[in-house]
Short mmCIF file of C-alpha atoms in Angstrom, two decimals:
data_model
loop_
_atom_site.label_atom_id
_atom_site.label_comp_id
_atom_site.label_asym_id
_atom_site.label_seq_id
_atom_site.Cartn_x
_atom_site.Cartn_y
_atom_site.Cartn_z
CA MET A 1 -15.33 -33.53 58.64
CA MET A 2 -13.75 -30.37 57.32
CA GLN A 3 -12.49 -29.21 60.73
CA PRO A 4 -10.22 -32.25 61.42
CA ARG A 5 -8.96 -32.08 57.86
CA ARG A 6 -8.05 -28.43 58.26
CA GLN A 7 -6.44 -29.13 61.61
CA LEU A 8 -4.41 -31.92 60.02
CA LEU A 9 -3.44 -29.60 57.19
CA ARG A 10 -2.24 -26.96 59.65
CA THR A 11 -0.09 -29.55 61.39
CA VAL A 12 1.25 -31.34 58.32
CA LEU A 13 1.84 -28.29 56.08
CA PRO A 14 4.52 -26.61 58.25
CA ALA A 15 6.28 -29.93 58.87
CA ALA A 16 6.20 -30.81 55.16
CA ALA A 17 7.39 -27.34 54.16
CA LEU A 18 10.20 -27.46 56.72
CA ALA A 19 11.25 -30.96 55.61
CA ALA A 20 11.20 -29.93 51.95
CA ALA A 21 13.23 -26.79 52.64
CA LEU A 22 15.77 -28.70 54.73
CA ALA A 23 16.04 -31.38 52.04
CA LEU A 24 16.58 -28.69 49.41
CA SER A 25 19.20 -26.96 51.56
CA ILE A 26 21.09 -30.18 52.23
CA SER A 27 20.88 -31.22 48.57
CA SER A 28 22.18 -27.81 47.48
CA PHE A 29 24.99 -28.09 50.03
CA PHE A 30 26.13 -31.48 48.74
CA LEU A 31 25.79 -30.45 45.09
CA VAL A 32 27.89 -27.32 45.61
CA ARG A 33 30.32 -29.27 47.77
CA GLN A 34 30.70 -31.86 45.02
CA TRP A 35 31.30 -29.05 42.52
CA GLU A 36 33.93 -27.52 44.81
CA ARG A 37 35.59 -30.87 45.32
CA THR A 38 35.64 -31.54 41.58
CA ARG A 39 37.12 -28.10 40.97
CA ALA A 40 39.77 -28.64 43.66
CA GLU A 41 40.58 -32.10 42.29
CA ARG A 42 41.01 -30.67 38.81
CA ALA A 43 43.21 -27.88 40.13
CA PHE A 44 45.27 -30.39 42.11
CA ARG A 45 45.60 -32.69 39.10
CA GLY A 46 46.72 -29.78 36.92
CA VAL A 47 49.37 -28.64 39.42
CA ALA A 48 50.49 -32.23 40.05
CA LEU A 49 50.76 -32.89 36.31
CA ASP A 50 52.92 -29.78 35.87
CA ARG A 51 55.31 -31.02 38.53
CA PHE A 52 55.39 -34.52 37.11
CA ARG A 53 56.24 -33.20 33.65
CA SER A 54 58.93 -30.96 35.08
CA ILE A 55 60.52 -33.93 36.86
CA GLU A 56 60.19 -36.01 33.69
CA GLU A 57 61.86 -33.27 31.63
CA GLN A 58 64.64 -32.88 34.19
CA LEU A 59 65.28 -36.63 34.06
CA ARG A 60 65.30 -36.56 30.27
CA ASP A 61 67.91 -33.81 30.34
CA GLU A 62 70.09 -35.89 32.64
CA THR A 63 69.95 -38.93 30.35
CA LEU A 64 70.95 -36.75 27.38
CA LYS A 65 74.27 -36.13 29.15
CA LEU A 66 75.07 -39.82 28.92
CA ARG A 67 74.46 -39.88 25.18
CA LEU A 68 76.65 -36.81 24.68
CA LEU A 69 79.56 -38.33 26.59
CA ARG A 70 79.18 -41.68 24.82
CA ALA A 71 79.39 -39.86 21.50
CA THR A 72 82.50 -38.04 22.80
CA TYR A 73 84.12 -41.36 23.56
CA LEU A 74 83.24 -42.94 20.24
CA ALA A 75 84.62 -39.88 18.44
CA SER A 76 87.92 -40.09 20.30
CA TYR A 77 90.46 -42.23 18.45
CA GLU A 78 92.92 -42.04 21.32
CA ALA A 79 90.46 -43.52 23.77
CA GLN A 80 89.82 -46.46 21.51
CA SER A 81 93.53 -46.98 20.83
CA GLY A 82 94.42 -47.06 24.52
CA SER A 83 95.92 -43.57 24.98
CA TYR A 84 93.64 -41.60 27.34
CA THR A 85 95.39 -38.23 27.47
CA GLY A 86 93.39 -36.63 24.68
CA PHE A 87 90.15 -38.38 25.70
CA ILE A 88 90.38 -37.22 29.31
CA ARG A 89 90.90 -33.67 28.11
CA GLU A 90 87.95 -33.88 25.74
CA PHE A 91 85.80 -35.54 28.42
CA ARG A 92 86.46 -32.73 30.89
CA ALA A 93 85.96 -30.08 28.23
CA THR A 94 82.63 -31.59 27.25
CA VAL A 95 81.46 -31.77 30.86
CA VAL A 96 82.42 -28.15 31.54
CA ALA A 97 81.15 -26.73 28.24
CA ALA A 98 77.77 -28.41 28.48
CA THR A 99 77.52 -27.73 32.23
CA LEU A 100 76.82 -31.42 32.67
CA THR A 101 77.49 -31.36 36.40
CA ASP A 102 75.01 -29.64 38.66
CA SER A 103 73.43 -30.34 42.01
CA SER A 104 71.38 -33.18 40.48
CA THR A 105 74.40 -34.99 39.04
CA ALA A 106 76.80 -35.99 41.77
CA THR A 107 79.17 -37.85 39.45
CA ILE A 108 79.84 -38.27 35.72
CA ALA A 109 82.47 -40.91 35.12
CA PHE A 110 83.96 -43.24 32.54
CA ALA A 111 84.64 -46.86 33.52
CA ARG A 112 86.74 -48.90 31.07
CA ALA A 113 86.42 -52.66 30.60
CA VAL A 114 89.84 -54.03 31.61
CA PRO A 115 90.66 -57.77 31.28
CA ALA A 116 92.93 -59.14 34.00
CA SER A 117 95.70 -59.46 31.44
CA GLU A 118 95.63 -55.71 30.73
CA ARG A 119 95.36 -54.49 34.31
CA SER A 120 99.02 -53.58 34.70
CA ALA A 121 99.11 -51.83 31.34
CA VAL A 122 96.05 -49.73 32.13
CA VAL A 123 97.45 -48.75 35.52
CA ALA A 124 100.77 -47.77 33.93
CA THR A 125 99.03 -45.75 31.23
CA MET A 126 96.93 -43.81 33.76
CA ARG A 127 99.98 -43.09 35.94
CA ALA A 128 101.89 -41.90 32.88
CA ASN A 129 99.00 -39.54 31.97
CA GLY A 130 99.09 -37.53 35.19
CA TYR A 131 97.58 -39.86 37.80
CA PRO A 132 100.63 -41.17 39.70
CA ASP A 133 98.53 -42.73 42.48
CA PHE A 134 96.10 -44.50 40.17
CA GLU A 135 95.25 -48.04 41.26
CA ILE A 136 92.31 -50.39 40.63
CA ARG A 137 90.57 -50.60 43.98
CA ASP A 138 87.57 -52.11 45.77
CA ARG A 139 85.26 -50.44 48.28
CA ASP A 140 84.34 -52.34 51.41
CA PRO A 141 80.95 -52.07 53.20
CA ASN A 142 82.40 -49.45 55.54
CA GLY A 143 83.21 -47.15 52.63
CA SER A 144 86.98 -47.62 52.72
CA PHE A 145 88.94 -48.23 49.51
CA GLY A 146 91.71 -50.81 49.09
CA PRO A 147 93.47 -52.77 46.33
CA SER A 148 91.13 -54.96 44.35
CA GLY A 149 91.43 -58.70 44.40
CA SER A 150 92.16 -60.93 41.44
CA ARG A 151 89.27 -61.50 39.01
CA PRO A 152 88.87 -62.13 35.25
CA SER A 153 87.94 -58.53 34.40
CA TYR A 154 87.58 -55.09 35.94
CA TYR A 155 85.57 -51.96 35.30
CA PRO A 156 87.66 -49.25 37.02
CA VAL A 157 86.66 -45.58 36.95
CA LEU A 158 89.32 -43.87 34.82
CA ILE A 159 87.89 -40.35 35.12
CA ALA A 160 85.19 -38.82 37.32
CA GLU A 161 83.85 -35.27 37.23
CA PRO A 162 83.70 -32.97 38.99
CA SER A 163 87.12 -34.04 40.18
CA SER A 164 86.96 -31.86 43.29
CA ARG A 165 84.51 -34.25 44.97
CA ASN A 166 85.14 -37.47 43.04
CA ASN A 167 88.90 -38.07 43.38
CA GLN A 168 88.28 -40.85 45.87
CA ILE A 169 86.37 -43.02 43.39
CA GLN A 170 89.02 -42.90 40.64
CA GLY A 171 90.20 -46.46 40.07
CA TRP A 172 87.15 -47.93 41.84
CA ASP A 173 86.15 -51.24 40.23
CA LEU A 174 82.38 -50.81 39.92
CA SER A 175 81.85 -54.47 39.05
CA ASN A 176 82.75 -55.41 42.62
CA VAL A 177 79.34 -54.03 43.75
CA PRO A 178 76.70 -56.74 43.08
CA ALA A 179 73.94 -54.29 42.09
CA PHE A 180 76.30 -52.44 39.75
CA ARG A 181 77.64 -55.67 38.25
CA SER A 182 74.08 -56.87 37.51
CA ALA A 183 73.19 -53.51 35.91
CA MET A 184 76.35 -53.57 33.75
CA GLU A 185 75.64 -57.12 32.62
CA ARG A 186 72.09 -56.18 31.55
CA ALA A 187 73.37 -53.04 29.83
CA SER A 188 75.98 -55.12 27.97
CA ALA A 189 73.33 -57.61 26.88
CA THR A 190 70.82 -55.02 25.64
CA GLY A 191 73.11 -52.19 24.54
CA ASN A 192 70.89 -49.75 26.49
CA ALA A 193 71.46 -47.73 29.64
CA VAL A 194 70.52 -49.53 32.87
CA ALA A 195 70.04 -47.93 36.27
CA ALA A 196 70.76 -49.35 39.71
CA LEU A 197 70.26 -48.12 43.24
CA GLY A 198 73.33 -47.48 45.35
CA GLN A 199 74.70 -45.30 48.08
CA VAL A 200 75.60 -41.70 47.29
CA ILE A 201 79.39 -41.62 47.22
CA ALA A 202 79.90 -37.93 46.47
CA GLY A 203 77.82 -34.80 46.49
CA GLY A 204 75.45 -35.82 49.24
CA PRO A 205 75.10 -37.22 52.77
CA ALA A 206 76.75 -40.59 53.19
CA GLY A 207 74.39 -43.53 53.28
CA ASN A 208 71.62 -41.90 51.22
CA LEU A 209 70.30 -43.76 48.20
CA GLY A 210 71.28 -42.54 44.79
CA VAL A 211 70.71 -43.73 41.25
CA TRP A 212 73.66 -45.01 39.20
CA ILE A 213 73.12 -45.17 35.45
CA PHE A 214 75.38 -47.30 33.28
CA ASP A 215 75.34 -46.47 29.56
CA PRO A 216 77.38 -49.06 27.60
CA ILE A 217 79.90 -48.02 24.95
CA VAL A 218 79.77 -50.67 22.26
CA GLU A 219 82.61 -51.10 19.81
CA PRO A 220 81.55 -51.06 16.14
CA THR A 221 81.06 -54.61 14.91
CA THR A 222 82.14 -55.90 11.56
CA SER A 223 79.53 -56.94 9.03
CA ARG A 224 80.59 -60.57 9.52
CA GLU A 225 79.95 -60.37 13.25
CA ALA A 226 76.60 -58.73 12.58
CA LEU A 227 75.67 -61.56 10.21
CA ARG A 228 76.66 -64.12 12.79
CA GLY A 229 74.51 -62.29 15.38
CA SER A 230 77.38 -62.29 17.89
CA ARG A 231 77.11 -60.22 21.03
CA PRO A 232 78.80 -56.82 20.58
CA THR A 233 81.86 -56.09 22.68
CA VAL A 234 81.41 -53.46 25.42
CA ASP A 235 84.42 -51.16 25.69
CA GLY A 236 83.23 -49.48 28.87
CA PHE A 237 80.47 -47.44 30.45
CA VAL A 238 79.61 -43.81 30.84
CA VAL A 239 78.43 -43.71 34.46
CA MET A 240 76.21 -41.09 36.06
CA GLN A 241 75.37 -40.84 39.73
CA LEU A 242 72.13 -38.93 40.30
CA ARG A 243 70.89 -37.51 43.57
CA VAL A 244 67.12 -37.93 43.48
CA SER A 245 66.57 -35.17 46.03
CA ALA A 246 68.46 -32.62 43.95
CA LEU A 247 66.80 -33.88 40.76
CA VAL A 248 63.32 -33.26 42.20
CA GLU A 249 64.20 -29.91 43.78
CA ASN A 250 65.84 -28.63 40.56
CA ALA A 251 62.75 -29.66 38.59
CA LEU A 252 60.53 -27.66 40.98
CA THR A 253 62.74 -24.56 41.09
CA GLY A 254 60.89 -22.65 38.37
CA LEU A 255 57.39 -23.57 39.57
CA THR A 256 55.17 -21.55 41.88
CA PRO A 257 54.81 -23.19 45.31
CA SER A 258 51.34 -24.71 45.64
CA GLY A 259 51.50 -26.67 48.88
CA ILE A 260 52.00 -30.13 47.33
CA ASP A 261 54.15 -32.90 48.81
CA ILE A 262 55.99 -35.21 46.41
CA LEU A 263 57.24 -38.72 47.20
CA VAL A 264 59.45 -40.69 44.81
CA TYR A 265 59.33 -44.49 45.14
CA ASP A 266 61.33 -47.12 43.33
CA ILE A 267 58.90 -49.92 42.41
CA THR A 268 61.17 -52.07 40.25
CA GLY A 269 60.90 -55.83 40.63
CA PRO A 270 59.05 -57.86 43.26
CA ALA A 271 60.69 -56.06 46.19
CA ARG A 272 58.72 -53.67 48.33
CA ARG A 273 58.40 -50.01 47.48
CA ARG A 274 61.53 -48.07 48.39
CA LEU A 275 61.20 -44.41 49.16
CA LEU A 276 63.93 -42.53 47.30
CA TYR A 277 62.99 -38.99 48.25
CA ALA A 278 60.21 -37.01 49.91
CA HIS A 279 59.69 -33.37 48.98
CA GLN A 280 57.88 -31.44 51.67
CA SER A 281 55.81 -28.41 50.79
CA ARG A 282 56.99 -25.22 52.40
CA SER A 283 53.76 -24.99 54.40
CA ARG A 284 54.22 -28.33 56.16
CA PRO A 285 57.53 -29.46 57.57
CA ALA A 286 56.61 -32.96 58.69
CA SER A 287 58.09 -36.37 59.28
CA ILE A 288 58.38 -38.94 56.51
CA SER A 289 55.67 -41.10 58.10
CA ALA A 290 53.33 -38.11 58.12
CA LEU A 291 54.04 -37.46 54.45
CA GLN A 292 53.24 -41.07 53.61
CA ALA A 293 49.83 -40.90 55.29
CA PRO A 294 46.74 -40.57 53.04
CA ALA A 295 45.91 -37.02 51.94
CA ARG A 296 42.69 -35.35 50.81
CA TYR A 297 43.95 -35.11 47.24
CA GLN A 298 46.43 -37.54 45.76
CA TRP A 299 47.71 -38.33 42.28
CA SER A 300 50.45 -40.60 41.01
CA SER A 301 52.16 -41.60 37.79
CA THR A 302 55.13 -43.71 36.74
CA LEU A 303 58.50 -42.81 35.19
CA SER A 304 61.04 -45.16 33.63
CA LEU A 305 64.81 -44.72 33.91
CA GLY A 306 67.26 -47.32 32.72
CA GLY A 307 64.91 -50.23 33.26
CA ARG A 308 63.79 -49.01 36.67
CA ARG A 309 60.31 -47.72 37.41
CA TRP A 310 59.62 -44.80 39.68
CA ASP A 311 56.24 -44.03 41.19
CA ILE A 312 55.83 -40.27 41.59
CA VAL A 313 53.16 -39.73 44.27
CA GLU A 314 51.88 -36.18 44.83
CA LYS A 315 49.72 -35.26 47.83
CA SER A 316 47.99 -32.11 48.92
CA GLY A 317 49.56 -30.25 51.83
CA PRO A 318 47.88 -27.88 54.31
CA ALA A 319 48.49 -24.82 52.10
CA PHE A 320 46.74 -26.39 49.11
CA VAL A 321 43.83 -27.57 51.27
CA ARG A 322 43.46 -24.09 52.79
CA ALA A 323 43.50 -22.51 49.34
CA HIS A 324 40.70 -24.83 48.22
CA THR A 325 38.50 -24.82 51.31
CA TYR A 326 34.84 -25.63 50.74
CA PHE A 327 33.54 -22.22 51.85
CA VAL A 328 31.01 -21.80 49.02
CA SER A 329 29.05 -24.91 50.00
CA TRP A 330 28.95 -23.80 53.65
CA ALA A 331 27.81 -20.34 52.56
CA VAL A 332 25.08 -21.93 50.47
CA LEU A 333 24.03 -24.12 53.39
CA GLY A 334 23.98 -21.16 55.80
CA GLY A 335 21.99 -19.02 53.37
CA SER A 336 19.58 -21.87 52.68
CA LEU A 337 19.01 -22.54 56.39
CA PHE A 338 18.51 -18.83 57.07
CA SER A 339 16.00 -18.60 54.21
CA THR A 340 14.29 -21.73 55.53
CA ALA A 341 13.99 -20.21 59.00
CA ILE A 342 12.51 -16.98 57.58
CA MET A 343 10.09 -18.93 55.40
CA PHE A 344 9.07 -21.21 58.27
CA ALA A 345 8.47 -18.25 60.58
CA PHE A 346 6.37 -16.51 57.94
CA LEU A 347 4.42 -19.73 57.36
CA LEU A 348 3.69 -20.11 61.08
CA TRP A 349 2.57 -16.47 61.28
CA TYR A 350 0.39 -16.92 58.22
CA LEU A 351 -1.20 -20.09 59.59
CA ARG A 352 -1.86 -18.47 62.95
CA ARG A 353 -3.37 -15.45 61.20
CA THR A 354 -5.47 -17.74 59.03
CA ARG A 355 -6.56 -19.67 62.12
CA ALA A 356 -7.67 -16.46 63.85
CA VAL A 357 -9.61 -15.35 60.77
CA GLU A 358 -11.20 -18.77 60.47
CA LEU A 359 -12.26 -18.70 64.11
CA THR A 360 -13.85 -15.27 63.65
CA VAL A 361 -15.60 -16.41 60.50
CA ALA A 362 -16.72 -19.62 62.22
CA GLU A 363 -18.19 -17.71 65.16
CA THR A 364 -20.00 -15.28 62.84
CA THR A 365 -21.21 -18.14 60.69
CA ALA A 366 -22.44 -20.06 63.74
CA GLN A 367 -24.36 -17.04 64.97
CA LEU A 368 -25.89 -16.49 61.53
CA SER A 369 -26.71 -20.20 61.36
CA ARG A 370 -28.50 -20.02 64.70
CA GLU A 371 -30.48 -16.97 63.56
CA VAL A 372 -31.30 -18.62 60.22
CA GLU A 373 -32.31 -21.82 62.03
CA GLU A 374 -34.58 -19.89 64.40
CA HIS A 375 -36.08 -17.99 61.50
CA THR A 376 -36.59 -21.26 59.64
CA ARG A 377 -38.31 -22.84 62.63
CA THR A 378 -40.60 -19.82 62.85
CA GLU A 379 -41.39 -20.05 59.17
CA ASP A 380 -42.03 -23.80 59.49
CA SER A 381 -44.39 -23.20 62.40
CA LEU A 382 -46.24 -20.52 60.48
CA GLN A 383 -46.41 -22.71 57.40
CA ALA A 384 -47.68 -25.67 59.44
CA ALA A 385 -50.37 -23.47 61.00
CA HIS A 386 -51.30 -22.15 57.61
CA ASP A 387 -51.48 -25.64 56.13
CA ASP A 388 -53.56 -26.86 59.04
CA LEU A 389 -55.89 -23.92 58.62
CA GLU A 390 -56.20 -24.61 54.92
CA ARG A 391 -56.98 -28.27 55.64
CA ARG A 392 -59.61 -27.30 58.16
CA VAL A 393 -61.15 -24.82 55.76
CA ALA A 394 -61.06 -27.46 53.04
CA ASP A 395 -62.69 -29.98 55.37
CA VAL A 396 -65.36 -27.49 56.35
CA ASN A 397 -65.98 -26.63 52.72
CA GLN A 398 -66.14 -30.29 51.81
CA ARG A 399 -68.55 -31.04 54.61
CA SER A 400 -70.68 -28.05 53.70
CA ARG A 401 -70.78 -29.18 50.09
CA GLU A 402 -71.59 -32.76 51.08
CA ILE A 403 -74.34 -31.51 53.39
CA GLU A 404 -75.74 -29.40 50.64
CA LEU A 405 -75.62 -32.33 48.21
CA LEU A 406 -77.20 -34.68 50.74
CA SER A 407 -79.87 -32.13 51.48
CA GLU A 408 -80.57 -31.63 47.82
CA MET A 409 -80.58 -35.40 47.22
CA GLY A 410 -83.00 -35.87 50.10
CA ASP A 411 -85.36 -33.26 48.69
CA LEU A 412 -85.27 -34.96 45.30
CA LEU A 413 -85.80 -38.43 46.75
CA GLN A 414 -88.86 -37.19 48.60
CA THR A 415 -90.35 -35.93 45.39
CA CYS A 416 -89.63 -39.10 43.40
CA GLN A 417 -92.86 -40.97 42.34
CA ASP A 418 -91.31 -44.39 41.84
CA LEU A 419 -88.14 -46.50 42.51
CA PRO A 420 -86.45 -45.96 39.13
CA GLU A 421 -86.57 -42.18 39.66
CA ALA A 422 -85.05 -42.64 43.13
CA CYS A 423 -82.30 -44.88 41.75
CA ASN A 424 -81.52 -42.31 39.07
CA VAL A 425 -81.22 -39.60 41.74
CA VAL A 426 -78.89 -41.80 43.81
CA ALA A 427 -76.66 -42.47 40.79
CA ARG A 428 -76.48 -38.75 39.92
CA PHE A 429 -75.59 -37.66 43.41
CA GLY A 430 -73.23 -40.66 43.93
CA GLU A 431 -71.01 -39.32 41.15
CA ARG A 432 -71.04 -35.88 42.77
CA LEU A 433 -70.44 -37.14 46.29
CA PHE A 434 -67.74 -39.60 45.22
CA PRO A 435 -66.25 -38.02 42.08
CA ARG A 436 -63.19 -40.29 41.98
CA GLU A 437 -64.85 -43.51 43.07
CA SER A 438 -67.11 -46.16 41.53
CA GLY A 439 -70.14 -47.51 43.36
CA VAL A 440 -73.30 -49.64 43.12
CA LEU A 441 -76.65 -49.41 44.98
CA PHE A 442 -77.95 -52.90 45.84
CA MET A 443 -81.51 -53.57 47.01
CA PHE A 444 -83.14 -56.71 48.40
CA ASN A 445 -85.53 -58.42 46.08
CA GLU A 446 -88.93 -59.55 47.14
CA SER A 447 -87.60 -62.73 48.77
CA ARG A 448 -85.27 -60.70 51.02
CA ARG A 449 -82.52 -63.26 50.41
CA PHE A 450 -80.80 -61.81 47.40
CA LEU A 451 -79.57 -58.34 46.59
CA GLU A 452 -79.77 -56.95 43.12
CA ALA A 453 -77.91 -53.94 41.63
CA SER A 454 -80.43 -51.12 41.21
CA THR A 455 -78.02 -48.41 39.93
CA LYS A 456 -74.24 -47.70 39.70
CA TRP A 457 -71.76 -44.84 39.02
CA GLY A 458 -68.09 -44.43 38.24
CA PRO A 459 -65.87 -45.72 35.45
CA THR A 460 -65.31 -49.28 36.70
CA ALA A 461 -67.61 -52.22 37.39
CA VAL A 462 -67.92 -53.29 41.00
CA GLY A 463 -68.43 -57.07 41.47
CA GLU A 464 -71.57 -59.09 40.64
CA THR A 465 -74.96 -57.54 40.02
CA LEU A 466 -76.85 -60.23 41.99
CA PHE A 467 -75.66 -62.06 45.12
CA SER A 468 -76.92 -63.62 48.27
CA SER A 469 -76.86 -61.78 51.55
CA ASP A 470 -74.61 -64.55 52.91
CA GLU A 471 -71.89 -63.51 50.42
CA CYS A 472 -71.47 -60.08 51.97
CA TRP A 473 -69.41 -59.71 55.16
CA SER A 474 -70.99 -56.34 55.92
CA LEU A 475 -74.53 -57.82 55.95
CA ARG A 476 -73.40 -60.84 57.92
CA ARG A 477 -71.59 -58.69 60.54
CA GLY A 478 -74.12 -55.81 60.54
CA GLN A 479 -71.42 -53.12 60.12
CA ILE A 480 -69.27 -51.48 57.50
CA HIS A 481 -66.64 -53.85 56.04
CA SER A 482 -63.71 -51.94 54.47
CA VAL A 483 -60.97 -53.57 52.39
CA THR A 484 -57.74 -51.60 51.70
CA ASP A 485 -55.43 -54.52 50.85
CA ARG A 486 -56.91 -57.59 49.23
CA THR A 487 -53.99 -59.73 50.45
CA ASP A 488 -54.49 -58.93 54.16
CA SER A 489 -58.32 -58.56 54.47
CA LEU A 490 -61.40 -60.75 53.81
CA VAL A 491 -62.98 -59.87 50.47
CA CYS A 492 -66.66 -60.44 49.87
CA VAL A 493 -67.47 -63.20 47.42
CA HIS A 494 -69.64 -60.97 45.30
CA LEU A 495 -66.69 -58.65 44.69
CA GLY A 496 -64.61 -61.48 43.21
#
């Protein structure tokens, strides 16, 4: 029973130990891998958050330019009275002093609300103030400018900086562009800056999307108009054209490259997502479709600009993935598997060594068992012979004693003078011949038909003291009648 159990143990123990070690190795690998992934995700989120905040701060700085120029306009009496000479000078001085134009800002302009009745006067004023070719114009889908048609009101660009790359848009009626007209109407209704998407006109490749921000300049209302809740009058707009690509790149200029791609989507309204710009990490020049594919690490957040919502999506590039490779988990797995192999080899050697020792011990034990068994058989034989000899001696002694007693009893019976003395001798020697038994001596009476108890010995009474010879099976059969089990044998009547 023990041998199969040991054999099973030798088979199961290495397999169980190997399975446990492999399970521990794999569990350690996945735990360390999860720790590495969490650490990489946290690092990616930290780097991505830094870039998002930098872009957010850059955008905030750009919107501050609009507020500064609107304040410049409201502080200029000449602009509000219709003479633009001093205002144009102050506008340019403000733009230059505050370095409001950079690679992010393609255009900073002022567009004045001009009713159709004042169109000729505004054109004459601008020509008199140093712009002899000024004209209110429209831009066709091909990008060419021409005289604007007749409409109730106009929003021409009176001044655009930097002038070196924005001369072509001076006099452009922005309200002729449907997206711009809608943005200006919402800005007029709310009194807040509103952004719209449009083609980059200056400072970038033709046809690229840019962001145009319209910040309304509201004339101060009288207290009576405020009480009536009338809509304030918009005098014009400070207009800014932003290049999203330059905005993102300027925001990332002071940051350490980390191998992260950035995609800027416009998600305003029910329309589909529109990709405004894709920043490629220096480690992966790739196509736009490749940049839009899922990455190992990805994080996004939303910015708001003039009523439009941008989704800033940041993805890990090859450089970031290489810098956060899961080498620790693989090292742990390799070390665990190596340790498992060493442990398994040692266990096999130990089991084989144990098996060899057990075989040697088993052989020695078997030999000793055989010797002990042979010695035991010899002892048993000797003991049996000794016991038999003792029984024989006991039998001989018993027979000798019985013979002596019978001889002595015979001598005494021969010397007895009468029957009572003989009966007394029989009783005395009956106790000695049968020390553990009870007995009775019956004798026939004179009629020879009945037997009567003449003497008895032993502690117990034995049947009746007088009975007929027909009641005894021994007398009827003429031989000894022995009863060992009263339930299986015939019992004499006189014995009850």
